Amino acid sequence: MTDAFIYDHVRTPRGRGRPDGSLHEISSVRLAQQVLAALAERNALDTALIDDVIMGCAQPVGEQGGNIARAAALLAGYAESVAGQQVHRFCASALEAVNAAAAQIMTGQHDAAIGGGVESMSRTAMGADSGAWSADPWVAYHNYFAPQGIGADLIATLDGFSRADVDGFAVESQRRAAHAWQNHHFDKSVVPVRDVAGDVVLDRDEFMRPDTTLEGLGKLQPSFVAMGQGGFDTVALHKYPQIEAINHVHTGGNSSGIVDGSAGVLLGNREFGLKIGKKPRGRIKAFVSMGSEPTIMLSAPVPTTQKLLKRCGMQTKDIDLFEINEAFAAVVLRYIRALDLDPGKVNANGGAIAMGHPLGATGAIILGTALDELERRDLNCALITLCAGNGLGTATIIERV
């Protein structure tokens, strides 16, 4: 097996996923194009050396469909010989794209590839790619389908997390994200997004609310009560009859933010690094994807992490930093409790509750965040994981070189 090294990574700032968000005017393909162009420029790439561009996207329809990776590579001026592939594993799509690129290199089929992802949530709404899992009555019925918000509140109910617990986690995410930006932790990796005239439209995550307080969050109404009353609580309770009722604790303030964004990770073997005159910054050590119970949907990061650590002969104490997507506060709280982790080692710079979750791009974003933080702290090893729709989970371990 050949090592798959990380040579660089970049991401866009995350714009509010609404028509008045700063990135709404920028199409998905142009978000991805700007990430690819930045990787090429920063590394003085002869793009003909890149074998493939693999981009995740969680709503691959309309302008985000049609193999957006290939379109973005051509738009970024990459050589025509560079292949393109679009992958979809719901919220874990970008991490899956990085893992797929790494696998091609590790098996000797590619010398270099870019893995990443893109999502414009202001232009392509969640649910746009609705399929059999949720839309086919027979499939939904036999899988006890319920939306993710119900699953998040179900986790909180089963694990006993209160409204104060999830709000407290959200406040800390906001504090850490603000601290990271104030102390320039993201400076080396965030590339500004420009419009067609070349003017910068966004150079900083705009979803953050650093003045968030427990008192302020406490005034927000739970987001998924009506959804539950519409029948989904009943579905979930049929699956989990040991509880009498679901305690709805998640709000817009303690759940991941709806945003636009893109990210890319430049991977290659050692010979590729010699050709471009760059030393590797990290190495993809191992990765795994697996499924878990689909009604609760959001519980896969724990067993996925356990499976990956076992495969590598490692324990949680061998991991210096953990990055888990903050889909909902209860997801991370369960992860920390189940694996008995030091909360200070988890999402050290905040997460999606504070900065947003561009579905198809987040996995690459948080992998890059983990690598930067390893370098900043002079640490060695990080584990990155995300829950994903239909009970899926993906995890990756990276090491510094």
Short mmCIF file of C-alpha atoms in Angstrom, two decimals, residues 24-395:
data_model
loop_
_atom_site.label_atom_id
_atom_site.label_comp_id
_atom_site.label_asym_id
_atom_site.label_seq_id
_atom_site.Cartn_x
_atom_site.Cartn_y
_atom_site.Cartn_z
CA HIS A 24 -26.40 33.40 -2.53
CA GLU A 25 -25.35 35.02 -5.82
CA ILE A 26 -22.48 32.53 -6.25
CA SER A 27 -23.54 29.27 -7.88
CA SER A 28 -22.44 25.94 -6.44
CA VAL A 29 -20.11 25.22 -9.33
CA ARG A 30 -18.38 28.58 -8.86
CA LEU A 31 -17.92 27.92 -5.15
CA ALA A 32 -16.21 24.65 -6.01
CA GLN A 33 -14.26 26.28 -8.85
CA GLN A 34 -12.78 28.90 -6.53
CA VAL A 35 -11.58 26.24 -4.10
CA LEU A 36 -9.95 24.27 -6.93
CA ALA A 37 -8.39 27.41 -8.38
CA ALA A 38 -6.96 28.34 -4.98
CA LEU A 39 -5.37 24.91 -4.55
CA ALA A 40 -3.79 25.19 -7.98
CA GLU A 41 -2.51 28.73 -7.42
CA ARG A 42 -1.21 28.19 -3.88
CA ASN A 43 0.77 25.14 -4.93
CA ALA A 44 1.81 26.28 -8.43
CA LEU A 45 0.20 23.09 -9.72
CA ASP A 46 0.60 21.65 -13.13
CA THR A 47 -3.00 20.47 -13.00
CA ALA A 48 -2.27 17.70 -15.50
CA LEU A 49 -0.62 15.91 -12.54
CA ILE A 50 -4.04 15.59 -10.86
CA ASP A 51 -5.75 12.34 -11.78
CA ASP A 52 -9.18 13.01 -10.33
CA VAL A 53 -11.32 15.60 -8.57
CA ILE A 54 -13.92 14.02 -6.29
CA MET A 55 -16.53 16.34 -4.79
CA GLY A 56 -19.26 15.51 -2.32
CA CYS A 57 -22.70 17.05 -2.60
CA ALA A 58 -25.70 16.16 -0.47
CA GLN A 59 -28.35 17.59 -2.81
CA PRO A 60 -27.00 16.60 -6.25
CA VAL A 61 -29.89 17.98 -8.31
CA GLY A 62 -30.35 21.00 -10.57
CA GLU A 63 -27.25 23.18 -10.68
CA GLN A 64 -25.58 20.90 -8.11
CA GLY A 65 -26.08 17.77 -10.23
CA GLY A 66 -24.53 16.55 -13.44
CA ASN A 67 -21.13 15.72 -11.92
CA ILE A 68 -20.35 19.11 -10.46
CA ALA A 69 -16.76 18.03 -9.79
CA ARG A 70 -15.93 17.75 -13.49
CA ALA A 71 -17.67 21.02 -14.31
CA ALA A 72 -15.83 22.85 -11.52
CA ALA A 73 -12.44 21.45 -12.55
CA LEU A 74 -12.91 22.61 -16.13
CA LEU A 75 -14.18 25.99 -14.95
CA ALA A 76 -11.09 26.34 -12.74
CA GLY A 77 -8.85 25.85 -15.76
CA TYR A 78 -7.66 22.35 -14.89
CA ALA A 79 -6.25 20.18 -17.64
CA GLU A 80 -8.85 18.35 -19.70
CA SER A 81 -7.25 15.06 -18.64
CA VAL A 82 -8.39 15.54 -15.03
CA ALA A 83 -11.35 13.27 -14.30
CA GLY A 84 -14.26 14.30 -12.10
CA GLN A 85 -16.61 12.43 -9.81
CA GLN A 86 -19.54 13.48 -7.62
CA VAL A 87 -20.30 11.44 -4.50
CA HIS A 88 -23.30 11.48 -2.18
CA ARG A 89 -23.27 10.16 1.37
CA PHE A 90 -25.54 12.82 2.78
CA CYS A 91 -23.70 14.95 5.38
CA ALA A 92 -20.57 12.78 5.17
CA SER A 93 -20.20 13.33 1.40
CA ALA A 94 -17.04 15.46 1.50
CA LEU A 95 -15.23 13.20 3.93
CA GLU A 96 -16.23 10.25 1.77
CA ALA A 97 -14.80 12.13 -1.23
CA VAL A 98 -11.49 12.65 0.56
CA ASN A 99 -11.43 8.98 1.56
CA ALA A 100 -12.20 7.90 -2.01
CA ALA A 101 -9.36 10.04 -3.34
CA ALA A 102 -7.03 8.62 -0.68
CA ALA A 103 -8.06 5.06 -1.53
CA GLN A 104 -7.14 5.56 -5.19
CA ILE A 105 -3.71 6.79 -4.15
CA MET A 106 -3.18 4.12 -1.48
CA THR A 107 -3.92 1.36 -4.00
CA GLY A 108 -1.62 2.87 -6.60
CA GLN A 109 -4.35 3.70 -9.10
CA HIS A 110 -3.78 7.47 -8.83
CA ASP A 111 -0.73 9.60 -8.06
CA ALA A 112 -2.71 12.66 -6.98
CA ALA A 113 -6.33 13.65 -6.48
CA ILE A 114 -8.44 16.30 -4.82
CA GLY A 115 -11.25 15.35 -2.47
CA GLY A 116 -13.76 17.87 -1.19
CA GLY A 117 -17.31 19.03 -1.44
CA VAL A 118 -19.74 21.85 -2.06
CA GLU A 119 -23.23 22.86 -1.03
CA SER A 120 -25.22 26.00 -1.71
CA MET A 121 -28.07 25.67 0.73
CA SER A 122 -29.44 29.08 -0.21
CA ARG A 123 -29.90 27.92 -3.82
CA THR A 124 -30.71 24.20 -3.47
CA ALA A 125 -32.97 23.50 -0.51
CA MET A 126 -32.68 20.49 1.78
CA GLY A 127 -34.97 17.74 0.57
CA ALA A 128 -34.59 18.66 -3.10
CA ASP A 129 -33.29 15.16 -3.82
CA SER A 130 -35.97 13.36 -1.81
CA GLY A 131 -35.90 9.67 -2.66
CA ALA A 132 -37.39 6.35 -1.63
CA TRP A 133 -36.01 6.53 1.92
CA SER A 134 -38.44 9.32 2.83
CA ALA A 135 -40.82 9.69 -0.12
CA ASP A 136 -41.82 6.09 -0.85
CA PRO A 137 -44.50 5.17 1.74
CA TRP A 138 -43.56 1.49 1.74
CA VAL A 139 -39.87 2.20 2.33
CA ALA A 140 -40.53 4.92 4.91
CA TYR A 141 -43.01 2.74 6.81
CA HIS A 142 -40.73 -0.28 7.04
CA ASN A 143 -37.76 1.84 8.11
CA TYR A 144 -39.74 3.89 10.67
CA PHE A 145 -38.62 7.03 8.87
CA ALA A 146 -38.54 10.26 10.90
CA PRO A 147 -36.70 13.49 10.06
CA GLN A 148 -33.34 14.23 11.62
CA GLY A 149 -34.69 16.75 14.10
CA ILE A 150 -36.86 14.04 15.62
CA GLY A 151 -33.82 11.78 15.83
CA ALA A 152 -31.84 14.51 17.61
CA ASP A 153 -34.59 15.02 20.17
CA LEU A 154 -34.87 11.25 20.52
CA ILE A 155 -31.16 11.06 21.39
CA ALA A 156 -31.64 13.79 23.99
CA THR A 157 -34.61 11.92 25.47
CA LEU A 158 -32.89 8.53 25.58
CA ASP A 159 -29.67 9.94 27.01
CA GLY A 160 -31.27 12.42 29.39
CA PHE A 161 -29.81 15.59 27.89
CA SER A 162 -31.82 18.61 29.02
CA ARG A 163 -32.51 21.87 27.24
CA ALA A 164 -29.83 23.43 29.44
CA ASP A 165 -27.32 20.78 28.37
CA VAL A 166 -27.80 21.31 24.64
CA ASP A 167 -27.96 25.10 24.96
CA GLY A 168 -24.80 25.08 27.07
CA PHE A 169 -22.99 23.13 24.37
CA ALA A 170 -24.17 25.61 21.74
CA VAL A 171 -22.87 28.58 23.72
CA GLU A 172 -19.48 26.91 24.02
CA SER A 173 -19.38 26.21 20.28
CA GLN A 174 -20.02 29.89 19.60
CA ARG A 175 -17.33 30.91 22.10
CA ARG A 176 -14.73 28.61 20.59
CA ALA A 177 -15.50 29.68 17.03
CA ALA A 178 -15.25 33.36 17.93
CA HIS A 179 -11.97 32.75 19.74
CA ALA A 180 -10.59 30.85 16.75
CA TRP A 181 -11.42 33.67 14.34
CA GLN A 182 -10.13 36.35 16.71
CA ASN A 183 -6.83 34.49 17.02
CA HIS A 184 -6.48 33.80 13.28
CA HIS A 185 -6.71 30.01 13.52
CA PHE A 186 -8.42 29.81 10.12
CA ASP A 187 -6.31 32.37 8.25
CA LYS A 188 -4.09 29.92 6.35
CA SER A 189 -6.99 27.87 5.01
CA VAL A 190 -9.91 30.19 4.25
CA VAL A 191 -9.89 31.69 0.77
CA PRO A 192 -12.21 34.63 0.03
CA VAL A 193 -15.08 34.15 -2.40
CA ARG A 194 -15.23 36.57 -5.31
CA ASP A 195 -18.02 37.55 -7.68
CA VAL A 196 -17.79 37.62 -11.47
CA ALA A 197 -16.18 41.06 -11.30
CA GLY A 198 -13.42 39.76 -9.03
CA ASP A 199 -14.64 41.63 -5.96
CA VAL A 200 -14.58 39.85 -2.60
CA VAL A 201 -18.11 39.06 -1.42
CA LEU A 202 -17.17 37.12 1.72
CA ASP A 203 -13.94 36.40 3.56
CA ARG A 204 -15.24 35.29 6.96
CA ASP A 205 -17.84 32.85 8.28
CA GLU A 206 -20.94 35.01 8.56
CA PHE A 207 -23.31 32.67 10.42
CA MET A 208 -21.56 33.08 13.78
CA ARG A 209 -23.31 34.72 16.69
CA PRO A 210 -20.54 35.30 19.25
CA ASP A 211 -22.85 37.20 21.58
CA THR A 212 -24.99 34.08 22.11
CA THR A 213 -25.98 33.51 25.74
CA LEU A 214 -27.83 30.79 27.62
CA GLU A 215 -30.54 33.29 28.43
CA GLY A 216 -30.98 34.19 24.78
CA LEU A 217 -31.04 30.59 23.61
CA GLY A 218 -33.57 29.76 26.30
CA LYS A 219 -36.09 32.07 24.65
CA LEU A 220 -36.11 30.06 21.42
CA GLN A 221 -38.94 27.63 20.85
CA PRO A 222 -38.10 23.98 20.04
CA SER A 223 -37.97 23.52 16.30
CA PHE A 224 -39.45 20.05 15.89
CA VAL A 225 -42.58 20.02 18.06
CA ALA A 226 -45.01 20.53 15.17
CA MET A 227 -43.19 17.94 13.10
CA GLY A 228 -43.52 15.49 15.96
CA GLN A 229 -47.17 16.27 16.50
CA GLY A 230 -47.73 15.70 12.79
CA GLY A 231 -47.06 12.01 13.33
CA PHE A 232 -43.31 11.56 13.48
CA ASP A 233 -43.20 11.36 17.28
CA THR A 234 -45.58 8.42 17.04
CA VAL A 235 -43.35 6.73 14.46
CA ALA A 236 -40.27 7.17 16.65
CA LEU A 237 -42.09 5.94 19.76
CA HIS A 238 -43.15 2.79 17.92
CA LYS A 239 -39.47 2.17 17.26
CA TYR A 240 -38.49 3.10 20.83
CA PRO A 241 -41.43 2.01 23.02
CA GLN A 242 -39.33 2.24 26.18
CA ILE A 243 -39.92 6.01 26.31
CA GLU A 244 -43.28 7.63 26.93
CA ALA A 245 -42.73 10.88 25.06
CA ILE A 246 -40.01 12.73 23.19
CA ASN A 247 -38.52 15.73 24.93
CA HIS A 248 -38.07 18.33 22.20
CA VAL A 249 -35.01 20.36 23.12
CA HIS A 250 -33.36 21.31 19.83
CA THR A 251 -33.79 24.76 18.35
CA GLY A 252 -32.17 26.79 15.61
CA GLY A 253 -29.68 27.91 18.25
CA ASN A 254 -28.34 24.49 19.23
CA SER A 255 -28.51 22.83 15.79
CA SER A 256 -26.20 23.18 12.80
CA GLY A 257 -26.59 26.31 10.73
CA ILE A 258 -27.85 26.34 7.14
CA VAL A 259 -25.03 27.82 5.04
CA ASP A 260 -23.26 27.84 1.67
CA GLY A 261 -19.66 26.73 1.26
CA SER A 262 -17.04 24.55 -0.39
CA ALA A 263 -13.74 22.90 0.50
CA GLY A 264 -10.98 20.85 -1.10
CA VAL A 265 -8.07 18.68 0.08
CA LEU A 266 -5.01 18.08 -2.13
CA LEU A 267 -3.78 14.49 -1.81
CA GLY A 268 -0.93 12.63 -3.46
CA ASN A 269 1.76 10.02 -3.11
CA ARG A 270 5.35 10.87 -2.24
CA GLU A 271 6.42 11.13 -5.88
CA PHE A 272 3.73 13.74 -6.52
CA GLY A 273 5.12 15.85 -3.70
CA LEU A 274 8.58 15.72 -5.22
CA LYS A 275 7.18 16.83 -8.58
CA ILE A 276 5.45 19.89 -7.13
CA GLY A 277 8.25 20.64 -4.66
CA LYS A 278 6.03 20.36 -1.58
CA LYS A 279 6.42 18.47 1.66
CA PRO A 280 3.34 16.63 2.92
CA ARG A 281 1.51 18.13 5.88
CA GLY A 282 -0.31 14.99 6.90
CA ARG A 283 -1.23 11.44 6.01
CA ILE A 284 -4.54 9.65 5.74
CA LYS A 285 -4.03 6.75 8.14
CA ALA A 286 -7.36 4.94 7.85
CA PHE A 287 -11.06 5.44 7.26
CA VAL A 288 -14.35 3.61 7.50
CA SER A 289 -18.05 4.08 6.79
CA MET A 290 -20.91 2.11 8.30
CA GLY A 291 -24.60 2.18 9.03
CA SER A 292 -26.59 2.43 12.25
CA GLU A 293 -30.26 2.50 13.27
CA PRO A 294 -32.02 4.66 10.63
CA THR A 295 -34.91 6.10 12.66
CA ILE A 296 -32.68 7.85 15.16
CA MET A 297 -30.34 8.36 12.20
CA LEU A 298 -27.66 10.36 14.01
CA SER A 299 -25.98 7.76 16.23
CA ALA A 300 -23.41 6.30 13.81
CA PRO A 301 -20.34 8.37 14.87
CA VAL A 302 -19.87 6.30 18.04
CA PRO A 303 -19.80 2.80 16.48
CA THR A 304 -18.00 4.14 13.41
CA THR A 305 -15.25 5.56 15.61
CA GLN A 306 -15.04 2.35 17.61
CA LYS A 307 -14.77 0.27 14.44
CA LEU A 308 -12.05 2.50 13.01
CA LEU A 309 -9.99 2.53 16.20
CA LYS A 310 -10.23 -1.26 16.48
CA ARG A 311 -9.14 -1.65 12.87
CA CYS A 312 -6.07 0.49 13.57
CA GLY A 313 -5.27 -1.13 16.91
CA MET A 314 -5.77 2.22 18.62
CA GLN A 315 -7.68 3.60 21.58
CA THR A 316 -9.25 7.00 22.15
CA LYS A 317 -6.22 7.99 24.23
CA ASP A 318 -4.12 7.69 21.07
CA ILE A 319 -6.12 10.47 19.38
CA ASP A 320 -5.02 14.01 20.17
CA LEU A 321 -8.02 15.83 18.68
CA PHE A 322 -11.52 14.86 17.60
CA GLU A 323 -13.66 16.70 15.07
CA ILE A 324 -17.30 15.61 14.94
CA ASN A 325 -19.85 17.51 12.94
CA GLU A 326 -22.22 19.42 15.18
CA ALA A 327 -25.38 18.36 13.37
CA PHE A 328 -27.23 18.82 16.66
CA ALA A 329 -25.87 19.40 20.14
CA ALA A 330 -27.10 16.05 21.45
CA VAL A 331 -25.13 14.19 18.77
CA VAL A 332 -21.84 15.54 20.10
CA LEU A 333 -22.84 15.20 23.75
CA ARG A 334 -23.64 11.52 23.17
CA TYR A 335 -20.29 11.06 21.39
CA ILE A 336 -18.32 12.62 24.23
CA ARG A 337 -20.15 10.60 26.87
CA ALA A 338 -20.11 7.26 25.05
CA LEU A 339 -16.38 7.42 24.32
CA ASP A 340 -15.50 9.10 27.64
CA LEU A 341 -13.66 11.94 25.93
CA ASP A 342 -12.15 15.11 27.31
CA PRO A 343 -14.51 17.81 25.93
CA GLY A 344 -11.49 20.07 25.41
CA LYS A 345 -10.20 17.67 22.73
CA VAL A 346 -13.46 17.74 20.77
CA ASN A 347 -14.14 20.53 18.24
CA ALA A 348 -11.50 22.79 19.70
CA ASN A 349 -12.42 25.66 17.36
CA GLY A 350 -16.18 25.33 17.55
CA GLY A 351 -18.28 23.69 14.91
CA ALA A 352 -21.37 23.72 12.74
CA ILE A 353 -23.65 25.11 15.45
CA ALA A 354 -21.59 28.28 15.37
CA MET A 355 -20.28 28.39 11.80
CA GLY A 356 -22.78 26.33 9.83
CA HIS A 357 -22.96 23.01 8.02
CA PRO A 358 -22.84 23.18 4.20
CA LEU A 359 -23.98 19.57 3.90
CA GLY A 360 -21.82 18.26 1.07
CA ALA A 361 -18.70 20.21 2.09
CA THR A 362 -18.45 19.89 5.87
CA GLY A 363 -16.40 16.69 6.00
CA ALA A 364 -13.52 18.28 4.10
CA ILE A 365 -13.84 21.48 6.11
CA ILE A 366 -13.48 19.78 9.48
CA LEU A 367 -10.66 17.51 8.27
CA GLY A 368 -8.75 20.65 7.30
CA THR A 369 -9.60 22.30 10.62
CA ALA A 370 -8.23 19.27 12.45
CA LEU A 371 -4.97 19.31 10.47
CA ASP A 372 -4.44 23.02 11.09
CA GLU A 373 -5.07 22.57 14.80
CA LEU A 374 -2.64 19.64 15.01
CA GLU A 375 0.00 21.86 13.47
CA ARG A 376 -0.85 24.82 15.69
CA ARG A 377 -0.58 22.72 18.86
CA ASP A 378 2.29 20.52 17.60
CA LEU A 379 0.19 17.38 18.06
CA ASN A 380 0.16 14.22 15.96
CA CYS A 381 -3.18 12.53 15.36
CA ALA A 382 -6.83 13.51 14.80
CA LEU A 383 -10.07 11.65 14.13
CA ILE A 384 -12.78 13.24 12.01
CA THR A 385 -16.34 11.91 11.89
CA LEU A 386 -19.86 12.83 10.81
CA CYS A 387 -23.31 11.36 11.17
CA ALA A 388 -25.26 11.23 7.92
CA GLY A 389 -28.77 10.63 6.66
CA ASN A 390 -30.40 7.20 6.85
CA GLY A 391 -28.25 6.20 9.82
CA LEU A 392 -24.87 6.44 8.09
CA GLY A 393 -21.53 7.48 9.52
CA THR A 394 -18.00 8.06 8.22
CA ALA A 395 -14.75 8.49 10.13
#
